[in-house]
Amino acid sequence: MFQKTSLTTLIVGVFVVYVLHTCWVMYGIVYTKPCDSPRGETCISPYLAGKPKLQLSIYTSLRPNADGGNSLIYKEEKFDVNKKFETIVNVSLPKKTRNNGTLYGLIFVHQAGLSPWQDPRQVHMVAQLTTYMVPKPPEISLIAGDDQTQGQKEPQQQQKHHGSPAAGGGVGGGASSVSDHPVSHWRSRLTLNIVSDPFVFDKEYLPGDVHRYLRAFQSGRKMVYLPLLFVDELSNRVKDLIEINSTTTELPLTISYDSISLGRLRFWIHMQDAVYSLQQFGFTEKDADEIKGIFVDTNLYFLALTFFVAAFHLLFDFLAFKNDISFWKQKKSMVGMSSKAVLWRCFSTIVIFLYLFDEQTSPLVLIPAGIGSIIEVWKVKKALKIQVFWKGVRPSFLFGKLDESERRTEEYDTLAMKYLSYLLYPLCVGGAVYALIFLRYKSWYSWLINSLVNGVYAFGFLFMLPQLFVNYKLKSVAHLPWKAFMYKAFNTFIDDVFAFIITMPTSHRLACFRDDVVFLVYLYQRWLYPVDKSRVNEYGVSYDEPPKGKTHEGKTHED
């Protein structure tokens, strides 16, 4: 017991240190020390303090340095850095871009009335308006047989709405739609920010992340920095991408502008660099998009709350994992435990893993799901007392026998599953038939996996009910792994918080609350059937049993 407590204390201690260190790092990111004396020689004053007349100009070019020509697509002659706006422009695509090439956007903020190419006090940024990504395989109606994807309709409707004459633009376009090679996609959003705060920097404490965006000049005896222009790459989402092909001549571009605080700018720079680093390590555009969604779709204050919630979620996940493995490692009897629930968890975990693999999910999600599937298979082996013998390369399996108490538990478990099947099977079959008729899939395998995973997500919580039925029949909850269960219960409530914070479908949000009902019933049963934790109960090894080696435990086992 002492070793377990010591390990848990060590884990909690490391967790506290990690949270405190992260808070300190985050404080260093969002806080910038201002210049103590604004008129001092080490101070760098803002150019915007003089309220100059500015103009915003945006060009397109085949090269980031504008060699080979450029084309003006938008200009705001009376540009106010404090005024938020959003506009849509149609951009003509050069022939090289249509032939799987790239296109860059050159954004200038310069003095009004002057050409940005001739203004010595202009600031500019380069944004890549295209990206390369493997097209999504076409989804077909398995009954009707048509092969137009849902992704096709959206860009085509968008082009029609904005008056683009692109013939065949969008996610469609013949052979390129089924290509396994990356093709050029159009980023239909361009988000710009400028720091509007009249912040005075100190040369000695100038943050390194801001330094690369800062352009200063000498004005008399003081240094002045030009507006801090920032292109928000995190706003470029996969859902906004439009596939480009040889017939696409013009596409819409949504230009958004808003002012930003210095602290938020520094935070955004760090997050953007983190996403870029992941892409350098081999993350695809789709993998990075999942991370972008956390920052773009969430308020900054909610984002901070999300960090703390996620940190506690990670802690409880680890503690639940440790205690769950310890419980099943020592488990010798299945008295009071629903073997059907163990089989269901194994099946559902494998289905979710296959679904994630079919959807080409990020390895950060796929690998833990695979490890979880292996652990659930190991639990099934323990629950059914399966022994594996190898005859050359061919395995043979031997199932253990159940004692009288275990057979009684199995009878209750089978009875509960019988009642549950009357509700569960019609719902799953009905959902699969509905999806087959009205939805589109890449293949029959994709339909099968999606139908199974939808059944797991929608009705999986019902498989926790047999355990409640077994508890009711035996009038005991001593056989349950309560420590691991409580850690998982804490995570259930943490998931409830995530349901409010993070953008998700309504059905998935409701699914986060359904487990709470079953958890409350478990708590009611624990109150209704109290357990004396100081002894080993008559149903087998309890999770809270005293350590091996004590006299009274040995006597109990002998009984």
PDB file of C-alpha atoms in Angstrom, residues 61-276:
ATOM      1  CA  SER A  61       2.298  36.705 -57.205  1.00  0.00           C
ATOM      2  CA  LEU A  62       3.735  33.373 -58.296  1.00  0.00           C
ATOM      3  CA  ARG A  63       6.796  33.980 -56.128  1.00  0.00           C
ATOM      4  CA  PRO A  64       7.068  35.322 -52.574  1.00  0.00           C
ATOM      5  CA  ASN A  65       9.474  38.077 -53.685  1.00  0.00           C
ATOM      6  CA  ALA A  66       7.097  39.201 -56.491  1.00  0.00           C
ATOM      7  CA  ASP A  67       9.609  38.337 -59.206  1.00  0.00           C
ATOM      8  CA  GLY A  68       7.809  37.681 -62.462  1.00  0.00           C
ATOM      9  CA  GLY A  69       5.040  40.182 -61.857  1.00  0.00           C
ATOM     10  CA  ASN A  70       2.180  40.785 -59.459  1.00  0.00           C
ATOM     11  CA  SER A  71      -1.509  41.611 -59.552  1.00  0.00           C
ATOM     12  CA  LEU A  72      -3.461  43.952 -57.235  1.00  0.00           C
ATOM     13  CA  ILE A  73      -6.577  42.219 -55.883  1.00  0.00           C
ATOM     14  CA  TYR A  74      -7.663  44.551 -53.068  1.00  0.00           C
ATOM     15  CA  LYS A  75      -6.887  47.938 -51.509  1.00  0.00           C
ATOM     16  CA  GLU A  76      -8.321  49.915 -48.605  1.00  0.00           C
ATOM     17  CA  GLU A  77      -7.370  53.560 -49.197  1.00  0.00           C
ATOM     18  CA  LYS A  78      -8.609  54.883 -45.823  1.00  0.00           C
ATOM     19  CA  PHE A  79      -7.318  52.091 -43.667  1.00  0.00           C
ATOM     20  CA  ASP A  80      -8.177  52.392 -39.945  1.00  0.00           C
ATOM     21  CA  VAL A  81      -6.237  49.924 -37.793  1.00  0.00           C
ATOM     22  CA  ASN A  82      -8.950  50.026 -35.106  1.00  0.00           C
ATOM     23  CA  LYS A  83     -11.802  49.223 -37.491  1.00  0.00           C
ATOM     24  CA  LYS A  84     -12.733  45.602 -38.056  1.00  0.00           C
ATOM     25  CA  PHE A  85     -13.922  44.522 -41.514  1.00  0.00           C
ATOM     26  CA  GLU A  86     -14.452  41.495 -43.743  1.00  0.00           C
ATOM     27  CA  THR A  87     -14.827  41.441 -47.505  1.00  0.00           C
ATOM     28  CA  ILE A  88     -14.859  38.904 -50.349  1.00  0.00           C
ATOM     29  CA  VAL A  89     -12.904  39.346 -53.577  1.00  0.00           C
ATOM     30  CA  ASN A  90     -12.622  37.123 -56.659  1.00  0.00           C
ATOM     31  CA  VAL A  91      -9.036  36.214 -57.510  1.00  0.00           C
ATOM     32  CA  SER A  92      -7.951  35.217 -61.008  1.00  0.00           C
ATOM     33  CA  LEU A  93      -5.624  32.216 -61.025  1.00  0.00           C
ATOM     34  CA  PRO A  94      -2.554  32.175 -63.317  1.00  0.00           C
ATOM     35  CA  LYS A  95      -2.048  29.188 -65.589  1.00  0.00           C
ATOM     36  CA  LYS A  96       0.872  27.859 -63.493  1.00  0.00           C
ATOM     37  CA  THR A  97      -1.301  27.860 -60.393  1.00  0.00           C
ATOM     38  CA  ARG A  98      -4.064  25.974 -62.216  1.00  0.00           C
ATOM     39  CA  ASN A  99      -1.484  23.354 -63.255  1.00  0.00           C
ATOM     40  CA  ASN A 100      -0.829  22.279 -59.652  1.00  0.00           C
ATOM     41  CA  GLY A 101       1.240  25.380 -58.883  1.00  0.00           C
ATOM     42  CA  THR A 102       1.328  27.836 -55.969  1.00  0.00           C
ATOM     43  CA  LEU A 103       0.194  31.421 -55.464  1.00  0.00           C
ATOM     44  CA  TYR A 104       1.303  33.920 -52.849  1.00  0.00           C
ATOM     45  CA  GLY A 105      -0.406  36.930 -51.323  1.00  0.00           C
ATOM     46  CA  LEU A 106       1.678  40.052 -50.597  1.00  0.00           C
ATOM     47  CA  ILE A 107       0.069  42.245 -47.944  1.00  0.00           C
ATOM     48  CA  PHE A 108       1.281  45.844 -47.599  1.00  0.00           C
ATOM     49  CA  VAL A 109       0.450  48.518 -45.023  1.00  0.00           C
ATOM     50  CA  HIS A 110       1.908  51.809 -46.281  1.00  0.00           C
ATOM     51  CA  GLN A 111       1.390  55.540 -46.392  1.00  0.00           C
ATOM     52  CA  ALA A 112      -1.779  56.581 -48.199  1.00  0.00           C
ATOM     53  CA  GLY A 113      -1.184  58.001 -51.665  1.00  0.00           C
ATOM     54  CA  LEU A 114       2.165  56.241 -52.139  1.00  0.00           C
ATOM     55  CA  SER A 115       2.940  53.011 -53.969  1.00  0.00           C
ATOM     56  CA  PRO A 116       3.971  50.282 -51.515  1.00  0.00           C
ATOM     57  CA  TRP A 117       6.939  49.520 -53.781  1.00  0.00           C
ATOM     58  CA  GLN A 118       8.239  53.072 -53.315  1.00  0.00           C
ATOM     59  CA  ASP A 119       7.295  53.729 -49.677  1.00  0.00           C
ATOM     60  CA  PRO A 120      10.342  53.384 -47.363  1.00  0.00           C
ATOM     61  CA  ARG A 121       8.040  53.121 -44.333  1.00  0.00           C
ATOM     62  CA  GLN A 122       5.889  50.266 -45.502  1.00  0.00           C
ATOM     63  CA  VAL A 123       5.490  46.922 -43.758  1.00  0.00           C
ATOM     64  CA  HIS A 124       4.537  43.781 -45.594  1.00  0.00           C
ATOM     65  CA  MET A 125       3.924  40.097 -45.048  1.00  0.00           C
ATOM     66  CA  VAL A 126       3.796  37.160 -47.448  1.00  0.00           C
ATOM     67  CA  ALA A 127       0.991  34.609 -47.161  1.00  0.00           C
ATOM     68  CA  GLN A 128       0.719  31.403 -49.156  1.00  0.00           C
ATOM     69  CA  LEU A 129      -2.748  31.322 -50.710  1.00  0.00           C
ATOM     70  CA  THR A 130      -2.435  27.694 -51.791  1.00  0.00           C
ATOM     71  CA  THR A 131      -1.423  24.483 -50.062  1.00  0.00           C
ATOM     72  CA  TYR A 132      -0.893  20.886 -51.107  1.00  0.00           C
ATOM     73  CA  MET A 133      -3.096  18.100 -49.819  1.00  0.00           C
ATOM     74  CA  VAL A 134      -4.234  14.654 -50.968  1.00  0.00           C
ATOM     75  CA  PRO A 135      -7.846  14.993 -52.176  1.00  0.00           C
ATOM     76  CA  LYS A 136     -10.542  13.307 -50.136  1.00  0.00           C
ATOM     77  CA  PRO A 137     -11.691  10.067 -51.814  1.00  0.00           C
ATOM     78  CA  PRO A 138     -15.101  10.414 -53.463  1.00  0.00           C
ATOM     79  CA  GLU A 139     -18.044   9.201 -51.407  1.00  0.00           C
ATOM     80  CA  ILE A 140     -20.808   7.388 -53.273  1.00  0.00           C
ATOM     81  CA  SER A 141     -24.346   6.368 -52.521  1.00  0.00           C
ATOM     82  CA  LEU A 142     -23.961   2.601 -52.171  1.00  0.00           C
ATOM     83  CA  ILE A 143     -27.530   2.083 -53.404  1.00  0.00           C
ATOM     84  CA  ALA A 144     -28.021   4.831 -56.035  1.00  0.00           C
ATOM     85  CA  GLY A 145     -24.414   4.673 -57.247  1.00  0.00           C
ATOM     86  CA  ASP A 146     -23.814   8.395 -57.913  1.00  0.00           C
ATOM     87  CA  ASP A 147     -20.362   9.577 -56.925  1.00  0.00           C
ATOM     88  CA  GLN A 148     -20.737  13.275 -56.169  1.00  0.00           C
ATOM     89  CA  THR A 149     -19.216  13.981 -52.781  1.00  0.00           C
ATOM     90  CA  GLN A 150     -20.713  16.208 -50.164  1.00  0.00           C
ATOM     91  CA  GLY A 151     -17.522  18.228 -50.312  1.00  0.00           C
ATOM     92  CA  GLN A 152     -18.189  19.013 -53.975  1.00  0.00           C
ATOM     93  CA  LYS A 153     -21.476  20.722 -53.412  1.00  0.00           C
ATOM     94  CA  GLU A 154     -20.263  23.251 -50.878  1.00  0.00           C
ATOM     95  CA  PRO A 155     -17.461  24.887 -52.928  1.00  0.00           C
ATOM     96  CA  GLN A 156     -19.627  24.886 -56.058  1.00  0.00           C
ATOM     97  CA  GLN A 157     -22.444  26.639 -54.243  1.00  0.00           C
ATOM     98  CA  GLN A 158     -19.908  29.062 -52.783  1.00  0.00           C
ATOM     99  CA  GLN A 159     -18.534  29.901 -56.227  1.00  0.00           C
ATOM    100  CA  LYS A 160     -22.036  30.376 -57.618  1.00  0.00           C
ATOM    101  CA  HIS A 161     -22.919  32.680 -54.743  1.00  0.00           C
ATOM    102  CA  HIS A 162     -19.851  34.861 -55.304  1.00  0.00           C
ATOM    103  CA  GLY A 163     -20.232  34.968 -59.067  1.00  0.00           C
ATOM    104  CA  SER A 164     -17.094  33.018 -59.898  1.00  0.00           C
ATOM    105  CA  PRO A 165     -17.038  31.734 -63.469  1.00  0.00           C
ATOM    106  CA  ALA A 166     -14.827  28.800 -62.481  1.00  0.00           C
ATOM    107  CA  ALA A 167     -15.897  25.851 -64.521  1.00  0.00           C
ATOM    108  CA  GLY A 168     -15.475  22.729 -62.454  1.00  0.00           C
ATOM    109  CA  GLY A 169     -13.808  24.544 -59.576  1.00  0.00           C
ATOM    110  CA  GLY A 170     -14.159  23.060 -56.151  1.00  0.00           C
ATOM    111  CA  VAL A 171     -13.383  19.698 -54.795  1.00  0.00           C
ATOM    112  CA  GLY A 172     -14.485  17.911 -57.926  1.00  0.00           C
ATOM    113  CA  GLY A 173     -12.726  17.882 -61.199  1.00  0.00           C
ATOM    114  CA  GLY A 174     -12.336  14.501 -62.775  1.00  0.00           C
ATOM    115  CA  ALA A 175      -9.245  12.410 -62.250  1.00  0.00           C
ATOM    116  CA  SER A 176      -7.591  14.691 -59.752  1.00  0.00           C
ATOM    117  CA  SER A 177     -10.354  13.878 -57.247  1.00  0.00           C
ATOM    118  CA  VAL A 178      -9.249  10.276 -56.974  1.00  0.00           C
ATOM    119  CA  SER A 179      -5.511  10.940 -57.142  1.00  0.00           C
ATOM    120  CA  ASP A 180      -3.301   9.685 -54.315  1.00  0.00           C
ATOM    121  CA  HIS A 181      -0.825  12.513 -54.951  1.00  0.00           C
ATOM    122  CA  PRO A 182      -1.030  15.929 -53.247  1.00  0.00           C
ATOM    123  CA  VAL A 183      -2.719  18.553 -55.396  1.00  0.00           C
ATOM    124  CA  SER A 184      -2.977  22.305 -55.011  1.00  0.00           C
ATOM    125  CA  HIS A 185      -5.849  23.599 -52.872  1.00  0.00           C
ATOM    126  CA  TRP A 186      -7.068  27.172 -52.529  1.00  0.00           C
ATOM    127  CA  ARG A 187      -7.103  28.793 -49.094  1.00  0.00           C
ATOM    128  CA  SER A 188     -10.324  30.752 -49.234  1.00  0.00           C
ATOM    129  CA  ARG A 189      -9.623  32.844 -46.100  1.00  0.00           C
ATOM    130  CA  LEU A 190      -6.956  35.461 -45.399  1.00  0.00           C
ATOM    131  CA  THR A 191      -6.986  36.820 -41.831  1.00  0.00           C
ATOM    132  CA  LEU A 192      -4.892  39.887 -40.953  1.00  0.00           C
ATOM    133  CA  ASN A 193      -4.125  41.555 -37.621  1.00  0.00           C
ATOM    134  CA  ILE A 194      -2.284  44.686 -36.481  1.00  0.00           C
ATOM    135  CA  VAL A 195      -1.342  45.546 -32.900  1.00  0.00           C
ATOM    136  CA  SER A 196      -3.289  48.709 -32.100  1.00  0.00           C
ATOM    137  CA  ASP A 197      -1.944  49.180 -28.563  1.00  0.00           C
ATOM    138  CA  PRO A 198       0.401  52.205 -28.247  1.00  0.00           C
ATOM    139  CA  PHE A 199       2.986  50.022 -26.528  1.00  0.00           C
ATOM    140  CA  VAL A 200       6.510  51.382 -25.958  1.00  0.00           C
ATOM    141  CA  PHE A 201       9.171  48.650 -26.128  1.00  0.00           C
ATOM    142  CA  ASP A 202      12.422  48.566 -24.207  1.00  0.00           C
ATOM    143  CA  LYS A 203      15.394  47.507 -26.364  1.00  0.00           C
ATOM    144  CA  GLU A 204      16.867  45.487 -23.512  1.00  0.00           C
ATOM    145  CA  TYR A 205      13.643  43.500 -22.964  1.00  0.00           C
ATOM    146  CA  LEU A 206      12.449  43.172 -26.556  1.00  0.00           C
ATOM    147  CA  PRO A 207      10.799  39.724 -26.929  1.00  0.00           C
ATOM    148  CA  GLY A 208      12.411  37.467 -29.489  1.00  0.00           C
ATOM    149  CA  ASP A 209       9.050  36.416 -30.957  1.00  0.00           C
ATOM    150  CA  VAL A 210       8.132  40.049 -31.678  1.00  0.00           C
ATOM    151  CA  HIS A 211      11.579  40.965 -32.983  1.00  0.00           C
ATOM    152  CA  ARG A 212      11.105  39.243 -36.339  1.00  0.00           C
ATOM    153  CA  TYR A 213       7.871  41.197 -36.946  1.00  0.00           C
ATOM    154  CA  LEU A 214       9.279  44.536 -35.806  1.00  0.00           C
ATOM    155  CA  ARG A 215      10.684  47.037 -38.283  1.00  0.00           C
ATOM    156  CA  ALA A 216      12.043  50.265 -36.801  1.00  0.00           C
ATOM    157  CA  PHE A 217      13.675  53.480 -38.046  1.00  0.00           C
ATOM    158  CA  GLN A 218      15.474  56.390 -36.446  1.00  0.00           C
ATOM    159  CA  SER A 219      13.430  59.590 -36.053  1.00  0.00           C
ATOM    160  CA  GLY A 220      15.642  62.260 -34.498  1.00  0.00           C
ATOM    161  CA  ARG A 221      16.900  60.943 -31.178  1.00  0.00           C
ATOM    162  CA  LYS A 222      14.296  58.246 -30.745  1.00  0.00           C
ATOM    163  CA  MET A 223      13.518  54.922 -32.357  1.00  0.00           C
ATOM    164  CA  VAL A 224      10.106  54.348 -33.916  1.00  0.00           C
ATOM    165  CA  TYR A 225       8.667  50.977 -34.933  1.00  0.00           C
ATOM    166  CA  LEU A 226       6.221  50.534 -37.797  1.00  0.00           C
ATOM    167  CA  PRO A 227       2.847  48.754 -37.358  1.00  0.00           C
ATOM    168  CA  LEU A 228       3.136  45.107 -36.281  1.00  0.00           C
ATOM    169  CA  LEU A 229       1.411  43.266 -39.135  1.00  0.00           C
ATOM    170  CA  PHE A 230       0.487  39.618 -38.586  1.00  0.00           C
ATOM    171  CA  VAL A 231      -1.051  36.997 -40.890  1.00  0.00           C
ATOM    172  CA  ASP A 232      -3.138  34.522 -38.888  1.00  0.00           C
ATOM    173  CA  GLU A 233      -2.307  31.116 -40.414  1.00  0.00           C
ATOM    174  CA  LEU A 234      -4.312  29.314 -37.724  1.00  0.00           C
ATOM    175  CA  SER A 235      -7.530  30.546 -39.351  1.00  0.00           C
ATOM    176  CA  ASN A 236      -6.799  28.499 -42.475  1.00  0.00           C
ATOM    177  CA  ARG A 237      -8.937  25.406 -41.946  1.00  0.00           C
ATOM    178  CA  VAL A 238      -9.262  22.297 -44.081  1.00  0.00           C
ATOM    179  CA  LYS A 239     -13.010  22.872 -44.386  1.00  0.00           C
ATOM    180  CA  ASP A 240     -12.273  26.162 -46.211  1.00  0.00           C
ATOM    181  CA  LEU A 241      -9.972  24.572 -48.810  1.00  0.00           C
ATOM    182  CA  ILE A 242     -11.083  24.315 -52.442  1.00  0.00           C
ATOM    183  CA  GLU A 243      -9.330  21.988 -54.854  1.00  0.00           C
ATOM    184  CA  ILE A 244      -7.778  23.686 -57.903  1.00  0.00           C
ATOM    185  CA  ASN A 245      -7.699  22.056 -61.334  1.00  0.00           C
ATOM    186  CA  SER A 246      -6.877  23.128 -64.876  1.00  0.00           C
ATOM    187  CA  THR A 247     -10.381  24.516 -65.490  1.00  0.00           C
ATOM    188  CA  THR A 248     -10.478  26.710 -62.369  1.00  0.00           C
ATOM    189  CA  THR A 249      -9.951  30.303 -63.523  1.00  0.00           C
ATOM    190  CA  GLU A 250     -11.258  32.325 -60.575  1.00  0.00           C
ATOM    191  CA  LEU A 251     -11.914  31.637 -56.887  1.00  0.00           C
ATOM    192  CA  PRO A 252     -13.298  33.681 -53.964  1.00  0.00           C
ATOM    193  CA  LEU A 253     -11.044  34.960 -51.177  1.00  0.00           C
ATOM    194  CA  THR A 254     -12.473  36.191 -47.871  1.00  0.00           C
ATOM    195  CA  ILE A 255     -10.251  38.932 -46.409  1.00  0.00           C
ATOM    196  CA  SER A 256     -10.760  39.536 -42.673  1.00  0.00           C
ATOM    197  CA  TYR A 257      -9.075  42.181 -40.550  1.00  0.00           C
ATOM    198  CA  ASP A 258      -9.177  42.955 -36.839  1.00  0.00           C
ATOM    199  CA  SER A 259      -6.900  44.683 -34.365  1.00  0.00           C
ATOM    200  CA  ILE A 260      -5.094  42.565 -31.788  1.00  0.00           C
ATOM    201  CA  SER A 261      -3.438  43.128 -28.421  1.00  0.00           C
ATOM    202  CA  LEU A 262       0.296  42.585 -27.970  1.00  0.00           C
ATOM    203  CA  GLY A 263      -0.195  39.717 -25.510  1.00  0.00           C
ATOM    204  CA  ARG A 264      -2.574  37.914 -27.846  1.00  0.00           C
ATOM    205  CA  LEU A 265      -0.195  38.476 -30.767  1.00  0.00           C
ATOM    206  CA  ARG A 266       2.694  36.865 -28.887  1.00  0.00           C
ATOM    207  CA  PHE A 267       0.519  33.932 -27.857  1.00  0.00           C
ATOM    208  CA  TRP A 268      -0.672  33.465 -31.445  1.00  0.00           C
ATOM    209  CA  ILE A 269       2.921  33.572 -32.745  1.00  0.00           C
ATOM    210  CA  HIS A 270       3.942  30.776 -30.369  1.00  0.00           C
ATOM    211  CA  MET A 271       0.932  28.637 -31.255  1.00  0.00           C
ATOM    212  CA  GLN A 272       1.491  29.187 -34.969  1.00  0.00           C
ATOM    213  CA  ASP A 273       5.153  28.212 -34.625  1.00  0.00           C
ATOM    214  CA  ALA A 274       4.126  25.079 -32.720  1.00  0.00           C
ATOM    215  CA  VAL A 275       1.782  24.002 -35.522  1.00  0.00           C
ATOM    216  CA  TYR A 276       4.493  24.724 -38.110  1.00  0.00           C
TER     217      TYR A 276
END
